[in-house]
């Protein structure tokens, strides 16, 4: 059988209270290949069988089976398994392999069964340790406060944020929660201008990368991820509430709605968030007022596409969906003699503000940017001109959703400056797509499945009941094993965090250190930033302090892209410095170097704009 001529011993063993029959090939039981066996004389065959099938071989096999049965009985007893579920195959196997290989295969089967049982036990313990239905109760201060929600919903330019900020400014204490550092910074400065009882407000700014802490601060402007859930306030404003549906960051808005420790919580955003807000308010047993605001000035499509760069005019914002395209269009517009501001996601908040300010004060006639313009930049744009309606979503090129089209278009026609806002496509196809997207009825956000991201406390709970120390496995258990009774709250992690966790597990770091490193805000697709992040993680694993040093001349030899990435690298170091100050102590230097890099980026953009304006206009389609 199986290309072998072999002999097999049948027998029965009584051991460890078990009676185990067997039919096994002894250690020397394989006699020959069939072709060789056929060539052997009868006497040679008999001699070979006599040599291998003797009493000594029988005794050796009996002893081996007895020891194996004892081993399996002990193992199975330890894990609550039935030994005969594995040992019955000793009599049933039809194989020509020696008994040692058979034993190893059964051991392997037992190992898999033990692993399955351990997995089931750990999964059950994980389920018992975290129940997402109880998620709101984990925010103790918010749970104890008599909270009420006020939803201010409306399109861009409806004055909803202004109304919420007025309420915040009048409150005795409060917090503003922004989706971007830029918005946190703008509203921090807005609150600084407010006076109460003849005194300016004491306001702090708190973002992942920066802290400006005022003594005795009553108000805080913060990014949404940096919400302080332990300090009660009178009013909280949660901006861009429709971000509840965001694939990567929605969990921060879920946490803010559930955990904002304010007696009055303003939820500010797009009308399509209404049903989701109502569902959350009902679940949290908080009274809810909904105010739907209308746009203050009309928004209209231009009758025809722009078609040519020379048809652009002062007050236009030209929208593209990649840094490369923005810079290409910037050059084309500048070559027509226009002064240009440039805004895209890779720029630091400081540079975006400086560029936007040039457009505001009239020193730039046209702004060219990505959809970063749609959030957090108030500019006197009269007309939005879309160069494309297709955007890369991280996985593939796709048509932009109607919600994004409306948000971008809504930036046109700043109330009090322009009588109406205008929207156009650069080419005929984009023009018609935008026309249909702006007519499309908004899709309401889902009323369940609100994202919840793992906290360090969650992971420590899972580690305590499973003994697991791998971050990747702890995150996997959080996603797959915690109790999600009705799916109202749902566990989510980002692909970036999952990928980083697997790499971090190769280093001698604590779960807390790995978790912190997995959240550092750097773009893993940018090689220089990924390399810096890996260097920081390795240094931390060796308990080495990572210092920064100032180099006044390096920036002058870098390309624009390199300076932008350097700026982001310093910001990421500052983020780490606030969380692990003993190993990343140079936070102030990082912020200073980040500001220098931002200044350099702004200067390079201005120089490039000026150079493009001096060039003769190229003939382009």
XYZ file of C-alpha atoms in Angstrom:
621
model
C 0.000 0.000 0.000
C 1.166 3.588 -0.731
C 4.069 2.218 -2.810
C 5.455 0.084 0.048
C 5.478 -3.483 1.193
C 5.232 -3.449 4.987
C 4.097 -5.448 7.953
C 1.636 -4.334 10.618
C 1.075 -5.601 14.153
C -2.459 -5.738 15.577
C -2.914 -5.662 19.312
C -4.638 -4.116 22.306
C -3.299 -2.067 25.214
C -4.833 -1.446 28.625
C -3.429 1.763 30.106
C -4.681 4.747 32.145
C -8.101 3.102 32.440
C -8.422 2.813 28.666
C -8.591 -0.217 26.403
C -7.019 0.812 23.113
C -6.861 -1.525 20.092
C -4.214 -0.774 17.497
C -2.976 -1.787 14.068
C 0.418 -0.165 13.524
C 3.611 -0.486 11.519
C 6.667 -1.010 13.787
C 9.778 1.159 13.514
C 11.412 -1.234 11.008
C 8.109 -2.390 9.488
C 8.625 -1.026 5.966
C 10.259 -3.926 4.047
C 10.760 -2.694 0.480
C 9.285 -1.032 -2.545
C 6.962 -3.356 -4.535
C 9.371 -3.513 -7.490
C 12.221 -4.646 -5.235
C 9.976 -7.072 -3.303
C 8.930 -8.782 -6.530
C 12.563 -9.443 -7.385
C 13.298 -11.110 -4.024
C 13.355 -14.917 -3.817
C 10.839 -16.638 -1.542
C 13.507 -17.477 1.041
C 14.848 -13.896 1.053
C 11.336 -12.560 1.671
C 10.820 -15.020 4.534
C 14.172 -14.082 6.070
C 13.366 -10.350 5.913
C 9.956 -10.892 7.510
C 11.492 -13.081 10.211
C 14.128 -10.449 10.942
C 11.555 -7.624 11.315
C 8.461 -9.422 12.683
C 9.836 -10.826 15.909
C 8.874 -10.762 19.560
C 11.297 -7.957 20.385
C 9.709 -5.695 17.736
C 6.267 -6.594 19.126
C 7.338 -5.660 22.695
C 8.882 -2.370 21.543
C 5.673 -1.434 19.757
C 3.537 -2.383 22.762
C 5.682 -0.212 25.048
C 5.580 2.693 22.591
C 1.773 2.467 22.301
C 1.418 2.187 26.091
C 3.570 5.313 26.645
C 1.678 7.189 23.938
C -1.728 6.253 25.410
C -0.564 7.460 28.839
C 0.739 10.741 27.338
C -2.519 11.366 25.454
C -4.667 10.499 28.495
C -2.757 13.004 30.652
C -2.921 15.755 28.009
C -6.620 15.233 27.368
C -7.439 15.214 31.081
C -5.658 18.582 31.485
C -7.764 20.183 28.743
C -11.037 18.340 29.439
C -10.962 16.326 26.221
C -11.730 12.620 25.622
C -8.582 10.648 24.831
C -10.455 7.990 22.799
C -11.604 10.709 20.382
C -7.970 10.727 19.226
C -6.776 7.176 20.081
C -9.491 5.251 18.236
C -7.686 5.964 14.978
C -4.770 3.711 16.075
C -6.878 0.743 14.977
C -8.642 2.425 12.056
C -5.743 4.019 10.177
C -4.901 2.425 6.844
C -1.324 3.612 6.383
C 2.109 2.179 5.695
C 3.906 4.815 7.775
C 5.792 3.732 10.937
C 4.013 4.316 14.265
C 6.173 7.334 15.204
C 4.757 9.355 12.291
C 1.208 8.251 13.204
C 1.741 9.372 16.824
C 3.006 12.769 15.661
C -0.076 13.272 13.511
C -2.394 12.473 16.412
C -0.409 14.851 18.654
C -0.899 17.509 15.993
C -4.646 16.859 15.944
C -4.725 17.170 19.723
C -2.749 20.433 19.482
C -5.298 21.843 17.031
C -8.171 20.752 19.284
C -6.514 22.349 22.333
C -5.919 25.551 20.343
C -9.564 25.575 19.193
C -10.735 25.029 22.755
C -8.417 27.759 24.059
C -9.625 30.076 21.311
C -13.263 29.399 22.201
C -12.529 29.894 25.900
C -10.664 33.150 25.245
C -13.382 34.336 22.867
C -16.011 33.657 25.547
C -13.945 35.424 28.215
C -13.451 38.386 25.861
C -17.207 38.506 25.247
C -17.819 38.552 28.991
C -15.186 41.265 29.589
C -16.499 43.857 27.089
C -20.149 44.471 26.222
C -20.562 47.317 23.714
C -24.164 47.864 24.786
C -22.631 49.312 27.961
C -20.298 51.640 26.016
C -22.068 54.920 26.983
C -21.850 53.951 30.667
C -18.045 53.929 30.404
C -18.140 57.756 30.306
C -18.898 58.263 33.989
C -19.047 62.081 34.126
C -21.312 62.365 31.065
C -23.527 59.581 32.414
C -24.067 61.420 35.707
C -24.790 64.817 34.100
C -28.321 65.818 33.053
C -27.362 66.329 29.391
C -29.450 67.696 26.532
C -28.621 67.780 22.820
C -29.254 70.641 20.398
C -28.720 69.719 16.744
C -27.958 72.609 14.367
C -28.160 71.088 10.910
C -27.830 72.780 7.568
C -25.705 73.165 4.431
C -22.451 75.125 4.237
C -23.016 78.876 4.683
C -26.151 78.401 6.805
C -24.578 79.973 9.908
C -24.912 76.823 12.043
C -21.358 76.883 13.431
C -21.628 80.622 14.128
C -24.814 80.042 16.150
C -23.223 77.223 18.187
C -20.054 79.246 18.846
C -22.156 82.172 20.086
C -23.760 79.873 22.658
C -20.333 78.517 23.640
C -18.900 82.038 24.040
C -21.756 83.026 26.376
C -21.434 79.884 28.526
C -19.565 79.917 31.815
C -17.424 77.019 30.587
C -17.247 74.935 27.461
C -15.374 72.974 24.836
C -15.304 73.146 21.033
C -14.476 69.862 19.272
C -13.102 70.148 15.733
C -12.400 67.606 12.994
C -9.113 69.365 12.108
C -6.269 71.142 13.916
C -6.928 74.086 11.606
C -10.539 74.450 12.779
C -9.526 74.030 16.423
C -6.953 76.809 15.943
C -9.402 79.146 14.164
C -12.066 78.789 16.853
C -9.477 79.045 19.631
C -8.528 82.468 18.250
C -12.218 83.317 17.841
C -12.862 82.562 21.540
C -9.802 84.594 22.569
C -11.555 87.698 21.209
C -14.606 87.155 23.441
C -15.028 89.081 26.688
C -17.217 88.094 29.633
C -17.904 90.521 32.483
C -15.345 92.897 31.006
C -12.570 90.268 30.914
C -11.272 88.192 27.996
C -12.094 84.489 28.104
C -9.368 82.188 29.422
C -9.067 79.695 26.559
C -6.809 76.675 26.008
C -5.949 74.980 22.723
C -5.482 71.188 22.853
C -4.648 69.131 19.754
C -2.666 65.941 19.348
C 0.477 67.888 18.477
C 0.063 71.142 20.412
C -1.011 72.432 23.818
C -1.573 76.096 24.656
C -2.820 75.884 28.222
C -4.210 79.059 29.801
C -4.173 79.375 33.563
C -7.692 78.966 34.939
C -9.077 78.261 31.453
C -12.865 78.059 31.292
C -13.005 77.220 27.583
C -11.076 74.756 25.412
C -10.780 74.448 21.641
C -9.745 70.905 20.831
C -9.606 68.300 18.089
C -12.348 65.732 18.602
C -9.926 62.911 19.489
C -8.530 65.012 22.365
C -11.857 65.391 24.222
C -11.401 65.521 27.992
C -14.262 63.319 29.248
C -13.552 63.939 32.961
C -13.991 67.725 33.302
C -17.652 68.828 33.301
C -18.540 72.011 31.379
C -21.701 73.942 30.582
C -21.576 73.680 26.776
C -19.877 71.420 24.244
C -19.915 72.004 20.478
C -19.242 68.942 18.310
C -18.568 70.155 14.766
C -19.092 68.231 11.490
C -21.330 65.668 13.226
C -21.880 63.806 9.942
C -18.325 62.482 10.440
C -20.024 59.816 12.579
C -20.152 57.862 9.313
C -16.446 58.277 8.485
C -14.753 54.918 7.899
C -11.540 55.709 9.771
C -12.420 58.470 12.261
C -16.134 57.976 12.982
C -15.331 56.378 16.359
C -14.067 59.740 17.666
C -17.486 61.322 17.006
C -19.279 58.364 18.623
C -17.084 58.856 21.705
C -17.728 62.620 21.696
C -21.518 62.254 21.524
C -21.526 59.576 24.241
C -18.846 61.146 26.421
C -18.900 64.961 26.094
C -19.305 66.000 29.763
C -21.527 69.017 29.089
C -25.023 69.909 30.217
C -25.795 71.203 26.721
C -24.203 69.520 23.699
C -24.482 71.220 20.286
C -24.283 68.784 17.354
C -23.384 70.805 14.261
C -23.325 69.431 10.737
C -25.105 68.306 7.599
C -28.867 67.566 7.524
C -28.295 63.917 6.547
C -27.028 63.281 10.098
C -30.486 63.940 11.603
C -31.743 60.333 11.891
C -28.409 59.151 13.301
C -28.484 61.932 15.935
C -32.081 61.056 16.871
C -31.122 57.393 17.312
C -28.142 58.298 19.507
C -30.150 60.736 21.632
C -32.821 58.087 22.225
C -30.224 55.466 23.120
C -28.465 57.858 25.521
C -31.835 59.013 26.946
C -30.947 62.668 26.302
C -33.628 65.186 25.242
C -33.002 66.505 21.727
C -33.908 69.736 19.914
C -33.369 69.778 16.160
C -32.983 73.065 14.256
C -32.662 72.825 10.468
C -31.067 75.960 9.018
C -31.187 77.095 5.424
C -28.341 78.475 3.380
C -28.148 82.262 3.760
C -27.423 83.012 0.101
C -28.475 81.186 -3.097
C -26.192 78.648 -4.788
C -26.496 78.132 -8.536
C -24.819 76.198 -11.348
C -23.200 78.277 -14.061
C -25.016 77.819 -17.381
C -21.884 76.411 -19.048
C -18.489 74.915 -18.124
C -15.403 77.124 -17.853
C -13.490 75.237 -20.616
C -10.334 77.446 -20.625
C -7.916 78.757 -17.989
C -8.313 82.272 -19.416
C -12.011 82.104 -18.460
C -11.164 81.902 -14.764
C -11.710 85.098 -12.819
C -10.757 86.625 -9.444
C -12.743 85.045 -6.613
C -12.660 81.555 -8.181
C -11.604 78.426 -6.310
C -10.305 75.719 -8.601
C -10.685 72.215 -7.080
C -8.522 69.183 -7.940
C -8.139 65.939 -5.984
C -4.397 65.373 -5.669
C -1.390 67.414 -4.654
C 0.197 66.861 -8.065
C -2.903 68.113 -9.906
C -3.232 71.133 -7.605
C 0.351 72.214 -8.343
C -0.124 71.618 -12.079
C -3.297 73.754 -12.174
C -1.623 76.340 -9.949
C 1.142 76.773 -12.535
C -1.343 77.007 -15.396
C -3.389 79.683 -13.616
C -0.279 81.638 -12.554
C 1.039 81.581 -16.124
C -2.137 83.441 -17.160
C -0.985 86.250 -14.873
C -3.202 85.514 -11.856
C -1.851 85.551 -8.297
C -2.679 82.205 -6.672
C -3.142 80.683 -3.203
C -2.605 76.938 -2.848
C -4.352 74.654 -0.365
C -4.058 70.845 -0.062
C -4.067 68.227 2.667
C -0.316 67.672 2.921
C 0.205 71.284 4.023
C 0.381 72.038 7.727
C -2.507 74.044 9.257
C -0.211 77.075 9.512
C 0.550 77.054 5.775
C -3.093 76.493 4.855
C -4.063 79.461 7.004
C -1.376 81.680 5.476
C -2.442 80.720 1.943
C -6.129 81.260 2.762
C -5.350 84.636 4.301
C -3.711 85.798 1.044
C -6.938 84.987 -0.770
C -8.975 86.729 1.942
C -6.949 89.942 1.854
C -6.906 90.064 -1.950
C -3.180 89.476 -2.515
C -4.177 86.220 -4.260
C -6.957 86.389 -6.844
C -7.638 82.673 -7.255
C -7.272 79.733 -4.869
C -6.347 76.310 -6.210
C -6.886 73.450 -3.791
C -8.169 70.004 -2.982
C -11.372 69.246 -1.084
C -9.398 70.383 2.017
C -11.075 73.695 1.153
C -14.432 72.116 2.055
C -13.670 71.890 5.765
C -12.261 74.509 8.053
C -11.363 77.370 5.721
C -13.677 80.363 5.469
C -12.740 82.259 2.316
C -14.579 84.797 0.171
C -15.001 82.388 -2.759
C -17.510 83.497 -5.362
C -17.313 80.516 -7.695
C -16.224 76.892 -7.238
C -14.726 75.375 -10.403
C -14.309 71.579 -10.359
C -11.483 70.221 -12.511
C -12.765 66.668 -11.960
C -15.541 64.756 -10.228
C -13.364 61.671 -9.643
C -11.268 61.094 -6.541
C -9.007 58.306 -5.260
C -10.683 56.905 -2.127
C -7.622 55.065 -0.811
C -8.401 51.958 -2.844
C -9.624 53.070 -6.272
C -10.728 56.055 -8.345
C -14.445 56.775 -7.906
C -16.964 59.547 -8.437
C -17.156 61.813 -5.403
C -20.257 61.291 -3.233
C -23.053 63.841 -3.445
C -22.432 64.901 0.185
C -18.841 65.928 -0.616
C -19.927 67.666 -3.827
C -22.442 69.730 -1.828
C -19.914 70.553 0.880
C -17.325 71.773 -1.642
C -19.892 73.668 -3.718
C -21.312 75.256 -0.571
C -18.057 77.201 -0.061
C -19.070 79.461 -2.947
C -20.863 82.725 -2.194
C -19.718 83.765 1.267
C -22.665 85.405 3.026
C -22.242 89.163 3.395
C -19.638 89.299 0.598
C -21.344 87.763 -2.454
C -25.015 87.863 -3.398
C -24.901 84.271 -4.609
C -22.507 81.364 -4.954
C -21.746 79.804 -8.334
C -20.561 76.306 -9.269
C -19.077 75.111 -12.555
C -17.175 72.205 -14.012
C -14.000 72.980 -15.925
C -15.037 70.627 -18.751
C -18.501 69.673 -19.992
C -18.579 66.211 -18.403
C -17.549 67.447 -14.942
C -20.074 70.289 -15.249
C -22.961 67.888 -15.876
C -21.855 65.464 -13.148
C -21.757 68.325 -10.630
C -25.193 69.494 -11.770
C -26.668 66.040 -11.095
C -24.771 65.550 -7.796
C -26.100 68.846 -6.424
C -29.648 67.768 -7.323
C -29.217 64.365 -5.681
C -31.132 63.823 -2.453
C -28.754 63.347 0.505
C -28.448 59.779 1.799
C -29.220 59.708 5.529
C -26.566 58.309 7.861
C -27.233 54.854 9.308
C -29.107 54.727 12.605
C -26.971 51.922 14.058
C -23.472 50.459 13.717
C -21.826 53.527 15.287
C -18.058 52.975 15.315
C -16.240 52.323 18.568
C -12.424 52.188 18.545
C -10.493 50.146 21.109
C -9.035 51.994 24.076
C -6.014 50.857 26.055
C -8.408 49.883 28.850
C -10.282 47.591 26.432
C -7.044 45.894 25.385
C -5.864 45.483 28.979
C -9.191 43.834 29.856
C -8.829 41.373 26.980
C -5.181 40.714 27.907
C -6.183 40.054 31.528
C -8.652 37.289 30.619
C -6.653 35.724 27.770
C -3.009 36.246 28.743
C -2.449 37.646 25.238
C 0.325 40.221 24.732
C 0.311 40.504 20.925
C -1.255 43.818 19.898
C -2.411 42.356 16.564
C -4.207 39.509 18.370
C -5.714 41.819 20.984
C -7.081 44.092 18.231
C -8.393 41.035 16.383
C -10.173 39.858 19.535
C -11.649 43.335 20.002
C -13.033 43.250 16.456
C -14.272 39.643 16.454
C -14.902 38.512 20.028
C -16.361 41.319 22.156
C -20.083 41.289 22.844
C -22.066 43.378 20.333
C -25.621 42.583 21.464
C -27.713 44.601 19.002
C -25.106 46.098 16.676
C -25.996 49.665 17.709
C -22.340 50.227 18.584
C -19.817 48.339 16.492
C -16.068 47.731 16.990
C -13.712 49.128 14.343
C -9.991 49.627 13.799
C -8.197 51.189 10.833
C -6.204 49.160 8.325
C -3.145 51.262 9.233
C -3.399 50.301 12.901
C -3.850 46.622 12.044
C -0.787 46.586 9.759
C 1.354 48.501 12.253
C 0.354 46.177 15.103
C 1.791 43.138 13.298
C 5.132 44.900 12.834
C 5.195 46.273 16.391
C 4.663 42.749 17.760
C 8.180 41.901 16.546
C 9.631 44.378 19.078
C 10.015 43.992 22.879
C 7.408 46.624 23.776
C 4.578 46.646 26.314
C 0.983 46.515 25.099
C 0.592 50.186 26.098
C 3.713 51.217 24.135
C 2.646 49.250 21.073
C -0.847 50.735 21.245
C 0.538 54.293 21.438
C 2.955 53.684 18.532
C 0.128 52.214 16.434
C -1.734 55.548 16.645
C 1.085 57.972 15.712
C -0.323 60.268 12.965
C 2.171 59.616 10.163
C 1.461 58.589 6.583
C 2.859 55.071 6.217
C 2.885 55.420 2.423
C 5.502 58.194 2.650
C 8.832 56.397 2.950
C 10.637 59.066 4.993
C 7.789 59.216 7.529
C 7.492 55.422 7.740
C 11.263 55.183 8.301
C 11.122 57.816 11.067
C 8.221 55.975 12.743
C 10.089 52.642 12.625
C 13.206 54.300 14.070
C 11.152 55.755 16.951
C 9.558 52.367 17.683
C 12.917 50.537 17.681
C 14.478 53.204 19.927
C 11.549 52.910 22.342
C 11.944 49.127 22.422
C 15.580 49.642 23.459
C 14.503 52.275 26.019
C 16.643 54.862 24.230
C 15.760 58.559 24.310
C 15.133 60.048 20.852
C 16.373 63.639 20.627
C 15.925 66.212 17.880
C 18.550 68.678 16.747
C 18.085 71.944 14.914
C 19.727 72.310 11.525
C 19.177 75.737 10.055
C 20.383 74.926 6.561
C 18.873 71.528 5.713
C 15.469 72.854 4.633
C 17.050 75.024 1.932
C 18.297 71.933 0.081
C 14.971 70.099 0.124
C 12.221 69.904 -2.478
C 8.757 71.224 -1.607
C 7.503 67.667 -0.990
C 10.439 66.914 1.317
C 9.871 70.069 3.391
C 6.143 69.261 3.676
C 6.965 65.739 4.883
C 9.586 67.084 7.310
C 6.938 69.376 8.780
C 4.612 66.400 9.279
C 7.437 64.389 10.832
C 8.090 67.075 13.467
C 4.346 67.250 14.226
C 4.258 63.486 14.705
C 7.259 63.673 17.067
C 5.428 66.335 19.115
C 2.364 64.045 19.232
C 4.562 61.262 20.637
C 6.297 63.656 23.003
C 3.023 64.492 24.742
C 2.329 60.791 25.304
C 5.825 59.411 26.020
C 7.765 62.472 27.243
C 10.532 60.459 28.919
C 11.609 58.991 25.553
C 10.624 61.880 23.231
C 11.455 64.973 25.312
C 11.991 67.624 22.610
C 8.349 68.663 22.111
C 9.028 72.406 22.100
C 11.899 72.007 19.633
C 9.700 69.801 17.417
C 7.018 72.501 17.350
C 9.591 75.193 16.596
C 11.100 73.115 13.760
C 7.602 72.375 12.455
C 6.862 76.120 12.356
C 10.150 76.756 10.524
C 9.314 74.051 7.985
C 5.815 75.537 7.551
C 7.321 78.982 6.912
C 9.675 77.432 4.371
C 6.787 75.660 2.591
C 4.797 78.890 2.429
C 7.818 80.736 1.062
C 8.479 78.036 -1.569
C 4.841 78.124 -2.691
C 5.030 81.893 -3.067
C 8.305 81.673 -5.001
C 6.862 79.012 -7.317
C 3.731 81.113 -7.874
C 5.841 84.153 -8.757
C 8.071 82.106 -11.074
C 5.037 80.673 -12.881
C 3.562 84.139 -13.381
C 6.792 85.270 -15.042
C 6.651 82.377 -17.529
C 4.719 82.829 -20.788
C 1.373 81.015 -20.754
C 1.525 77.577 -22.324
C -1.021 76.516 -24.919
C -3.108 73.813 -23.260
C -6.300 72.006 -24.064
